[in-house]
Short mmCIF file of C-alpha atoms and ligand atoms in Angstrom, two decimals:
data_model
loop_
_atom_site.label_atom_id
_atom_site.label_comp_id
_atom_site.label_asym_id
_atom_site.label_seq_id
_atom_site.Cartn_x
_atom_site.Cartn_y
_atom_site.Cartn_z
CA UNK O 1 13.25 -14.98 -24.26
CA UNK O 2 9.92 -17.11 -23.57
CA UNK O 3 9.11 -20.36 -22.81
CA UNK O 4 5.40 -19.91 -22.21
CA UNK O 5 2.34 -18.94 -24.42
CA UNK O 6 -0.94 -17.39 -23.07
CA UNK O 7 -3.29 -16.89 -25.93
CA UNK O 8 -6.50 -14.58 -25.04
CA UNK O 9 -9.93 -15.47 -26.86
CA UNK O 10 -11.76 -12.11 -26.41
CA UNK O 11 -14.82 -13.31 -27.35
CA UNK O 12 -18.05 -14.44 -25.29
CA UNK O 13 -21.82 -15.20 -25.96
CA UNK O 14 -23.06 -13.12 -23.89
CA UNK O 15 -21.14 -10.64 -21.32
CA UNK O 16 -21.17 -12.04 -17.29
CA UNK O 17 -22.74 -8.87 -14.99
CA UNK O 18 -19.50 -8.68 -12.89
CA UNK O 19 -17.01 -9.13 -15.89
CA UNK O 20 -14.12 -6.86 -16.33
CA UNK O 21 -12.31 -8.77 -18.86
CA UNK O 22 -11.24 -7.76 -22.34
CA UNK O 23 -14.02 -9.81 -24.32
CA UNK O 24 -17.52 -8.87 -26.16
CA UNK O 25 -20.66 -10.64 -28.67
CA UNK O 26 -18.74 -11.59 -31.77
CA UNK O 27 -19.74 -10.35 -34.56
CA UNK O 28 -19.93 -12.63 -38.07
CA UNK O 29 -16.39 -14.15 -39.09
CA UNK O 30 -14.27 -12.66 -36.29
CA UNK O 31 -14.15 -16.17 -34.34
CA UNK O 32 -13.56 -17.88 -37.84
CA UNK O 33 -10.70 -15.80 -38.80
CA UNK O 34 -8.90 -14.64 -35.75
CA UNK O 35 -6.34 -18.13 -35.59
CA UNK O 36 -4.99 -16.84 -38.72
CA UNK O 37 -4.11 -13.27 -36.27
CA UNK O 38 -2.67 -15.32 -33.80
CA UNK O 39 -0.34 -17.00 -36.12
CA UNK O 40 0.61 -14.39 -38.14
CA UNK O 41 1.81 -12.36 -34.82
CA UNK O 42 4.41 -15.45 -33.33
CA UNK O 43 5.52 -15.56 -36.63
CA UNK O 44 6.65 -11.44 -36.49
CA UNK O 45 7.78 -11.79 -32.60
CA UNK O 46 10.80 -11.25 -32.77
CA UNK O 47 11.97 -12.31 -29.48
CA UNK O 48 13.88 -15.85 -28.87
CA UNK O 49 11.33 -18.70 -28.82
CA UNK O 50 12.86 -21.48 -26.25
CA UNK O 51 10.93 -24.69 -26.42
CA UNK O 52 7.21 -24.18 -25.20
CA UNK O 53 6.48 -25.60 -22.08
CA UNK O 54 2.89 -24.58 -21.95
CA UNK O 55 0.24 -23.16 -23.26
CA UNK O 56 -2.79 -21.09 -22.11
CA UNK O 57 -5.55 -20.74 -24.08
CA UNK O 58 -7.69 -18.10 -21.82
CA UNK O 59 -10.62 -15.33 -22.38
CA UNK O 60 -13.56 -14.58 -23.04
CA UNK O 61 -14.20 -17.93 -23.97
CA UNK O 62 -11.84 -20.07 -25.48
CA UNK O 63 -14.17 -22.77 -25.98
CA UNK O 64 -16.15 -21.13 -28.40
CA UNK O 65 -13.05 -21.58 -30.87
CA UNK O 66 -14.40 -24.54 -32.78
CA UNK O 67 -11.93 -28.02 -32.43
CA UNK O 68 -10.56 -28.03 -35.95
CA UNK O 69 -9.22 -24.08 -35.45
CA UNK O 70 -7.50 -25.09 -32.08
CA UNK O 71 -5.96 -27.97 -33.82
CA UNK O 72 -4.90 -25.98 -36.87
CA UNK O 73 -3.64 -23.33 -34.41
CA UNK O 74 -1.29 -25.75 -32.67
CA UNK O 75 0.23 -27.55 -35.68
CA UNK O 76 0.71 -23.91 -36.57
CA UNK O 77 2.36 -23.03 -33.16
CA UNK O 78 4.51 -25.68 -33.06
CA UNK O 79 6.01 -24.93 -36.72
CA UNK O 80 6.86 -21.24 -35.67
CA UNK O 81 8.44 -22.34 -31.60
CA UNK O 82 8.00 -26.11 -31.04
CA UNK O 83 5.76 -27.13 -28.25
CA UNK O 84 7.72 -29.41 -25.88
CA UNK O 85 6.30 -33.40 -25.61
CA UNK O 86 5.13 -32.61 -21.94
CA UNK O 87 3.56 -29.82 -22.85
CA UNK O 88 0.70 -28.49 -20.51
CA UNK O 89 -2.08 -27.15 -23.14
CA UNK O 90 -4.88 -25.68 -21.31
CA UNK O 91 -8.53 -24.73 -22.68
CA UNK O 92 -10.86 -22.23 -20.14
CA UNK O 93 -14.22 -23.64 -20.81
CA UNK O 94 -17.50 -22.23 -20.62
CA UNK O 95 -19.74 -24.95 -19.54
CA UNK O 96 -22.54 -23.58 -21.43
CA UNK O 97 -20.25 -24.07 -24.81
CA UNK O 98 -19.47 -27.40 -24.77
CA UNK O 99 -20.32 -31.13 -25.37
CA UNK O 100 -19.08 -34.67 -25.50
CA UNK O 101 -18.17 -34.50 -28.84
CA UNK O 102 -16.46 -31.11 -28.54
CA UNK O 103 -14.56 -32.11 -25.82
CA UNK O 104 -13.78 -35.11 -27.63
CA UNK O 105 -12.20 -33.50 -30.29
CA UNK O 106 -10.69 -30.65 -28.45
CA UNK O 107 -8.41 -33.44 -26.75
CA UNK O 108 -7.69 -35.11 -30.15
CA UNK O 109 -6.44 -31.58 -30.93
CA UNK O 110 -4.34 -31.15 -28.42
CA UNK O 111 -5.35 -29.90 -25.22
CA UNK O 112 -4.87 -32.12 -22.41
CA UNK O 113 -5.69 -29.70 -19.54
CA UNK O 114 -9.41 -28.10 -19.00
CA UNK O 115 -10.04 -25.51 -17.07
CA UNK O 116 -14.12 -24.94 -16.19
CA UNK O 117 -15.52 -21.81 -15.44
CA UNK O 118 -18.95 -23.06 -12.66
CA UNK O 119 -18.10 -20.23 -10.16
CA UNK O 120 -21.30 -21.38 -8.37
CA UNK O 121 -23.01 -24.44 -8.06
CA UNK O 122 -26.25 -22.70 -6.84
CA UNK O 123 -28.67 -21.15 -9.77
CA UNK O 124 -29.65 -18.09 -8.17
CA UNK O 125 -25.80 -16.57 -7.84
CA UNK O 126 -25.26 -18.12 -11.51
CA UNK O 127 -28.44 -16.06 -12.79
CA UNK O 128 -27.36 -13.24 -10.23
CA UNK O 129 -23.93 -13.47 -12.04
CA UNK O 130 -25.28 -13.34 -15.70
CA UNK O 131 -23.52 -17.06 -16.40
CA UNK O 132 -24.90 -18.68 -19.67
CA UNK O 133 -25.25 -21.98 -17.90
CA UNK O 134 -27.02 -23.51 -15.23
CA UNK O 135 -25.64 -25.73 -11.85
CA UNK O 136 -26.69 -28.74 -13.99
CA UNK O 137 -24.74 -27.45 -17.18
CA UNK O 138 -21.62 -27.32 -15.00
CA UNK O 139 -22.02 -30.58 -13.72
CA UNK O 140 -22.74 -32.10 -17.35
CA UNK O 141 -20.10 -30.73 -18.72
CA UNK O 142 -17.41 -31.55 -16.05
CA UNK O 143 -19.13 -35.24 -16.83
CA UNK O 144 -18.47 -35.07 -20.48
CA UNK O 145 -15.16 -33.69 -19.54
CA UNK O 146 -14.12 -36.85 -17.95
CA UNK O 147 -15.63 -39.22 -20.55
CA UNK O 148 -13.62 -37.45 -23.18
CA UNK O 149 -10.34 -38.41 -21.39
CA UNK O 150 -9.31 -35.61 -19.64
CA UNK O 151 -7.07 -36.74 -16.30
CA UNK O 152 -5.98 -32.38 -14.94
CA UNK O 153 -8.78 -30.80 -14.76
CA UNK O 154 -9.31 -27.17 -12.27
CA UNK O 155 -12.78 -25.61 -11.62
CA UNK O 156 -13.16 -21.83 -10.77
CA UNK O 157 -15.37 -21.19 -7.82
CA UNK O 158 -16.02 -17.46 -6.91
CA UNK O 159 -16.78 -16.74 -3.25
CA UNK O 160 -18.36 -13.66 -1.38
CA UNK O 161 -20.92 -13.27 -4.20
CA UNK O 162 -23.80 -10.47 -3.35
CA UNK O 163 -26.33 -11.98 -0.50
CA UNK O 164 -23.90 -15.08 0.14
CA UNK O 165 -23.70 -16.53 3.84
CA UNK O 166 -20.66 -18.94 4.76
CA UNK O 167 -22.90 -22.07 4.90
CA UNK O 168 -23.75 -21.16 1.58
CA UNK O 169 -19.92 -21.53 0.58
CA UNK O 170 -19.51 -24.05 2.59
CA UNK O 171 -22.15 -26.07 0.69
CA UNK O 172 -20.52 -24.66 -2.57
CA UNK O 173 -17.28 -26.16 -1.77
CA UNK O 174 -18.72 -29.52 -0.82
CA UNK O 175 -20.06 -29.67 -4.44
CA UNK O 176 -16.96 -28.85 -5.68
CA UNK O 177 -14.96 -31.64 -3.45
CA UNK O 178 -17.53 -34.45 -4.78
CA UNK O 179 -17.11 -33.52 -8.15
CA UNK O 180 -12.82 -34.37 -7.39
CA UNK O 181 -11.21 -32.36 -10.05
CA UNK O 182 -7.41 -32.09 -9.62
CA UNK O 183 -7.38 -28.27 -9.51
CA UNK O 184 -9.90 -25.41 -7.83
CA UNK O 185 -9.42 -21.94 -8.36
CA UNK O 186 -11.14 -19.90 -5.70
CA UNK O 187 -11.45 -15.71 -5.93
CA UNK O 188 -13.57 -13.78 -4.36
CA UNK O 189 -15.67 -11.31 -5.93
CA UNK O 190 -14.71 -7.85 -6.79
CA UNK O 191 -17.33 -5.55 -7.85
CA UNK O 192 -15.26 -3.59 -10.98
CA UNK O 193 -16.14 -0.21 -11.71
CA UNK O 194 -17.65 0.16 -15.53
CA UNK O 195 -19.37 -3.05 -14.83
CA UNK O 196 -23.27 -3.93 -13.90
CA UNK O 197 -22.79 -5.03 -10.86
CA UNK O 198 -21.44 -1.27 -10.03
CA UNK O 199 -24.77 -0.18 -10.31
CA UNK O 200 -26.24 -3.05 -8.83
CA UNK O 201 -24.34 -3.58 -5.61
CA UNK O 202 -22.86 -0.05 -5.38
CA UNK O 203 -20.32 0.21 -1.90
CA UNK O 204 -23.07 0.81 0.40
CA UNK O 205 -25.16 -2.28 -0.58
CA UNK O 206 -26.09 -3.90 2.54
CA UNK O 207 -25.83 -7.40 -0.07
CA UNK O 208 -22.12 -7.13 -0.48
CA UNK O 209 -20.50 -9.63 2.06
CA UNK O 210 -18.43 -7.50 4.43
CA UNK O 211 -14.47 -8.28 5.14
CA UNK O 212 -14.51 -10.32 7.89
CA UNK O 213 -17.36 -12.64 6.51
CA UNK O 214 -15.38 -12.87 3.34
CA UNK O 215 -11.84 -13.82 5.17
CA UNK O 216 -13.98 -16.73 6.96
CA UNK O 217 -15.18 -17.95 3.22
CA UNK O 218 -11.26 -18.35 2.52
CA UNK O 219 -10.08 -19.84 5.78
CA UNK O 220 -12.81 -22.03 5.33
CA UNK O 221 -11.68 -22.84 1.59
CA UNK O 222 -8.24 -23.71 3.06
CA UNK O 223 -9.52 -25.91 5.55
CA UNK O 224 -12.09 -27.58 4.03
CA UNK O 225 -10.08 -28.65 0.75
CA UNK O 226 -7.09 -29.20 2.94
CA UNK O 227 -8.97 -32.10 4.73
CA UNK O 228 -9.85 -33.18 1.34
CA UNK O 229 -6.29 -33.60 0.18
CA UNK O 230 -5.94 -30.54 -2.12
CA UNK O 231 -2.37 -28.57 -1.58
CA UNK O 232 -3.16 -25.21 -1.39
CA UNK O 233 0.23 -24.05 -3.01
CA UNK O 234 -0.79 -20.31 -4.51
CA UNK O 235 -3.05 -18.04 -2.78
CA UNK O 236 -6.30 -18.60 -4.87
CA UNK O 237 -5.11 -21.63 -6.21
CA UNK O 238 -5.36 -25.51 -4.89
CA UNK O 239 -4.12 -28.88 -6.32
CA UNK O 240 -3.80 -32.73 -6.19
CA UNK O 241 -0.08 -33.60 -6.12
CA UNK O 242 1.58 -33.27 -8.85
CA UNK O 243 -1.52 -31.46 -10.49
CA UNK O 244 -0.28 -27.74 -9.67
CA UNK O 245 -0.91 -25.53 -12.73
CA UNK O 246 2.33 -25.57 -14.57
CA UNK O 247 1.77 -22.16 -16.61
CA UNK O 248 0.57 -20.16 -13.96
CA UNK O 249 3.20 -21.26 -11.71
CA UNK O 250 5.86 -19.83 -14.80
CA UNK O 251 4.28 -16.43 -14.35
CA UNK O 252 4.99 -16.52 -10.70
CA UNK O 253 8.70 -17.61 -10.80
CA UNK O 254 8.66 -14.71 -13.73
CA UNK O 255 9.34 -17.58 -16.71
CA UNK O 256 9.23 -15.83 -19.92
CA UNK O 257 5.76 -16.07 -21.76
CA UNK O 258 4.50 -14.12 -24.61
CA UNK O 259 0.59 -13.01 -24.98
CA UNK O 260 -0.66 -13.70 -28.35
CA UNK O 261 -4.06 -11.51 -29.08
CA UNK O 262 -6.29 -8.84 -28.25
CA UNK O 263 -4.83 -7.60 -24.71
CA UNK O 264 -2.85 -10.09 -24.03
CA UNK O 265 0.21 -9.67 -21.55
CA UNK O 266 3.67 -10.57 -22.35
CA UNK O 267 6.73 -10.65 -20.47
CA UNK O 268 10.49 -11.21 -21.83
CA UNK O 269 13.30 -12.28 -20.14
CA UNK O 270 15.97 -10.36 -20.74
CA UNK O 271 18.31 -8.85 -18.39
CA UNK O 272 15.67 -7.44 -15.72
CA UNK O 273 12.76 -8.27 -18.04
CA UNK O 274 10.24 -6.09 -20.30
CA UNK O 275 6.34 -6.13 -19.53
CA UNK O 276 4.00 -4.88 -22.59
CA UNK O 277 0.47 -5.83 -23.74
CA UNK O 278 -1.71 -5.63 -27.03
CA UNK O 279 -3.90 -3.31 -28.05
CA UNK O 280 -7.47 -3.94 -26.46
CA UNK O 281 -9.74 -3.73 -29.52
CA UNK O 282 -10.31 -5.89 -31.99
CA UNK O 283 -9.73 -3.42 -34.66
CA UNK O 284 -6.61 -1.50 -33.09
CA UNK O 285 -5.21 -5.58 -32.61
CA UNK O 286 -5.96 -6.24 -36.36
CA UNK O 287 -4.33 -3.32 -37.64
CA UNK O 288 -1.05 -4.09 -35.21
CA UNK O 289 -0.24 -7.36 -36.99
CA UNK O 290 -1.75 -7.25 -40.45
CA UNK O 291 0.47 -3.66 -40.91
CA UNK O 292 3.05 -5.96 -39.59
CA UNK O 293 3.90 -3.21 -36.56
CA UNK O 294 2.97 -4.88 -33.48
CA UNK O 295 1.89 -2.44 -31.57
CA UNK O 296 3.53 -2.87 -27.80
CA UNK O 297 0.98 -1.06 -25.32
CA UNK O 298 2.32 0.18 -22.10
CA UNK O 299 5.94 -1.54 -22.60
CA UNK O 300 7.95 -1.47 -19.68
CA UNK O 301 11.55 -2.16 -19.04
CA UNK O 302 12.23 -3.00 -15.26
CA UNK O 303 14.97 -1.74 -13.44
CA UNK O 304 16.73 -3.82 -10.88
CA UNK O 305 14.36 -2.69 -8.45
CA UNK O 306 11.06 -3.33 -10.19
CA UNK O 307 12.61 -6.91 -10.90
CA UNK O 308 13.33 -7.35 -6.98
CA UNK O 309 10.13 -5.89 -6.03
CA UNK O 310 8.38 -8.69 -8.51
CA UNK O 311 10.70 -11.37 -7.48
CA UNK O 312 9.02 -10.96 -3.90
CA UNK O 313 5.48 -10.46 -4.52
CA UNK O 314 5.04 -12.72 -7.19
CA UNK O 315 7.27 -15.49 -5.46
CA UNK O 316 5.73 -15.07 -2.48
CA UNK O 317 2.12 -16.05 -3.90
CA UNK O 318 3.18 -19.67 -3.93
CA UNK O 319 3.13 -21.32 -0.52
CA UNK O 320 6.64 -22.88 -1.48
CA UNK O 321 8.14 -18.90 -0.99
CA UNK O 322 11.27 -17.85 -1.99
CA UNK O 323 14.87 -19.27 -1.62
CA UNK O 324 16.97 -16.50 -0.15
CA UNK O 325 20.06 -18.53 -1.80
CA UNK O 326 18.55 -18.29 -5.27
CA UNK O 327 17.65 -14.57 -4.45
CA UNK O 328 21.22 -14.02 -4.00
CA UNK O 329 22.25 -15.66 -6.77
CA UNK O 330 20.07 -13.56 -9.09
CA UNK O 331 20.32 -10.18 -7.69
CA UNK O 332 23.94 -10.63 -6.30
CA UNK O 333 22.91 -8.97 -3.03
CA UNK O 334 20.93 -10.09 0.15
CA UNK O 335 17.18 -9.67 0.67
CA UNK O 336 17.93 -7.89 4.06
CA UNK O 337 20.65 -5.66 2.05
CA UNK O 338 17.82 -4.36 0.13
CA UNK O 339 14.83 -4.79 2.28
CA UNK O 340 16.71 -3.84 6.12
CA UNK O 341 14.21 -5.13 8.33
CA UNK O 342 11.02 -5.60 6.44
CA UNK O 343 11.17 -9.49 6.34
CA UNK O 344 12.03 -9.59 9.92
CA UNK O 345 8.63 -7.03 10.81
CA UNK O 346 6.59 -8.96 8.78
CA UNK O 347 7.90 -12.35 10.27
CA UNK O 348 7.09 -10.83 14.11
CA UNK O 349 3.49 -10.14 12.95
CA UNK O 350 2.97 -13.63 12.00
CA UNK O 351 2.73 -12.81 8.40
CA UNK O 352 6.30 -13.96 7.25
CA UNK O 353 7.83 -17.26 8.04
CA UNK O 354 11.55 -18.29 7.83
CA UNK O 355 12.58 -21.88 7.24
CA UNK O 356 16.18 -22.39 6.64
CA UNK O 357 16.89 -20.20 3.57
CA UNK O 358 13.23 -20.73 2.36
CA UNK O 359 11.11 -17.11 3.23
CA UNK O 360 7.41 -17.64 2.74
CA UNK O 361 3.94 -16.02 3.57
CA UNK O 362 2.00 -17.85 6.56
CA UNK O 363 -1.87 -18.58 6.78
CA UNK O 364 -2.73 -15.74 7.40
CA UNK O 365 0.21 -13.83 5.41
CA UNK O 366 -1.87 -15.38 2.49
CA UNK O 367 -5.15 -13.84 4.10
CA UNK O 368 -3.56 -10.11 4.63
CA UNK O 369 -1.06 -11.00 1.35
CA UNK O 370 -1.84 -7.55 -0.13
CA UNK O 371 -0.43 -5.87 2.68
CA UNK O 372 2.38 -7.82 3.03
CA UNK O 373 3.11 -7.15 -0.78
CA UNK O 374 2.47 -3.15 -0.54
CA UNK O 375 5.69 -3.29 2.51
CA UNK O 376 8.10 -4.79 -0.38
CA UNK O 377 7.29 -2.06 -3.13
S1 LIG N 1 -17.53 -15.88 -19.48
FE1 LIG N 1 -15.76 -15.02 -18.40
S2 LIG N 1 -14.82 -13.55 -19.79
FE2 LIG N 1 -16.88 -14.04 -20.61
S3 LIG N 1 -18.17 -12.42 -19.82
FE3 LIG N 1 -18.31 -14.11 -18.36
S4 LIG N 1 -16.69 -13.71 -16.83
FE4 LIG N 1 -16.29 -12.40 -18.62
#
């Protein structure tokens, strides 16, 4: 069962130097006919389509899908699983790919949540990057964004970027406070292997900001954008009341969603739950729906203790935590039945917190959350 739908655009104009996401050039016709994939595969999912209550259209770069195809894609959508009136319908957009008209249209089609990739508002880390667009590109384009009538908008900011200082970031996220979108998305940088940056900034690099430099640049996220009245309610994730992102929350209360595309994830609910992805090329992806197979990469049916183990760590990335009551309810056995005394070690180092039945990671349980994650598998 699903309620959700991610869709993943694997396409991009030209590939970022840190990027380790499933996307590449197009080549001619692939962005004009790959809707008509999309389609085709929800119409051979098998699995029980509930109502959608959002939609994620992520990449690569979304926004280089032209208006008409997102619109045609959702009247399609909503024939095959019905997309709920409230829907949340978000487009990731490259601010080097779009325009007041664009924009325009892209709301007329549909989507009524943007999501802007600036990661920097500072021209030398955007070169250093490989971005497309400039500081000023970002800030035209969340301009346009507004004038086209977009009210929930998020901005992704990447911190601890190669020769960064924390003035630096602090001056980054004053930019990104006076612009006042409703949503900021804040990671800091991981140099992947297979990527340029490898080779630039290999682990010795004395430009790579060191640990303690880069757990300042997110205390000082937290405080900064918690003086400016942002909630931050998932660990790289802030928002406005009411203007939390409603898909992204689904994954971590483990809603249902199903990945349409190259790569894309996909989780059913059923019974414990079953994890699978797409195939990663464009060709291997074509070939999985046109021969009608659907492929299912790396499909994985939890057991009871995956689904606990998931429960907590995903659960616990939202600064609302986890209901012990509602953990009972679904597993039909206590947390400390399963876990003994880990909750109650991790609450003595000040990385847990109990509040009535409500368990949930502290400040700086969201700081050290990987470690605090690796005690619960
Ligand atoms: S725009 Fe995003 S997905 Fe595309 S190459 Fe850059 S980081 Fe990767």
């Amino acid at each position: 069962m699903f309620n959700r739908l991610y869709i993943h655009v694997p396409f991009c104009i030209e590939k970022c130097h840190y990027c380790a996401f499933i996307s590449r050039t197009p080549q001619k016709n692939e962005i004009d006919e790959y809707p008509a994939l999309l389609l085709r595969e929800l119409q051979l999912s098998p699995h029980d389509i509930r109502p959608l209550a959002s939609i994620y259209f992520g990449g690569g770069t979304p926004s280089l899908l032209k208006p008409k195809q997102l619109a045609t894609l959702l009247e399609g959508i909503d024939t095959l699983a019905t997309i709920q009136a409230d829907a949340e319908i978000t487009l990731e957009a490259n601010p080097g790919t779009v325009d007041l008209n664009s924009l325009k249209e892209f709301r007329n089609a549909g989507i009524n949540r943007i999501s802007l990739g600036i990661q920097s508002f500072d021209d030398r880390f955007l070169n250093r990057l490989g971005r497309i667009h400039s500081a000023q590109q970002s800030r035209q384009a969340f301009q346009d964004i507004r004038e086209a009538g977009f009210n929930n908008v998020s901005i992704d900011l990447i911190h601890s970027l190669p020769g960064q200082d924390l003035d630096q970031w602090r001056t980054e996220l004053q930019h990104a406070i006076e612009l006042c979108p409703e949503h900021i998305s804040i990671y800091g940088l991981t140099v992947e292997e297979g990527t340029p940056f490898a080779h630039i900034y290999p682990s010795n690099s004395p430009e790579l900001v060191d640990e303690d430099i880069s757990a300042d640049m997110f205390e000082l996220a937290d405080e900064l954008l918690a003086a400016a009245g942002f909630d931050h309610y998932e660990i790289a994730n802030y928002a406005r009341p009411g203007f939390s992102s409603q898909h992204n929350s689904g994954y971590w209360k483990r809603d249902g969603y199903r990945g349409l595309g190259v790569a894309a994830h996909s989780f059913m609910r059923d019974e414990y739950g079953v994890r699978f992805s797409n195939p990663d090329s464009l060709t291997h992806y074509q070939h999985s729906v046109l021969s009608g197979l659907l492929e299912r990469i790396d499909e994985h049916r939890l057991t009871e203790s995956d689904a606990v183990a998931e429960y907590l760590f995903l659960g616990l990335r939202l600064s609302e935590g986890i209901s012990l009551t509602a953990f009972e309810g679904e597993f039909g056995k206590s947390l400390e039945s399963v876990y003994g005394s880990v909750p109650s070690d991790l609450i003595s180092l000040g990385l847990l917190q109990h509040n009535g039945s409500v368990l949930s990671l502290t400040g700086r349980g969201m700081l050290l959350s990987n470690q605090v994650f690796s005690r619960f598998l």
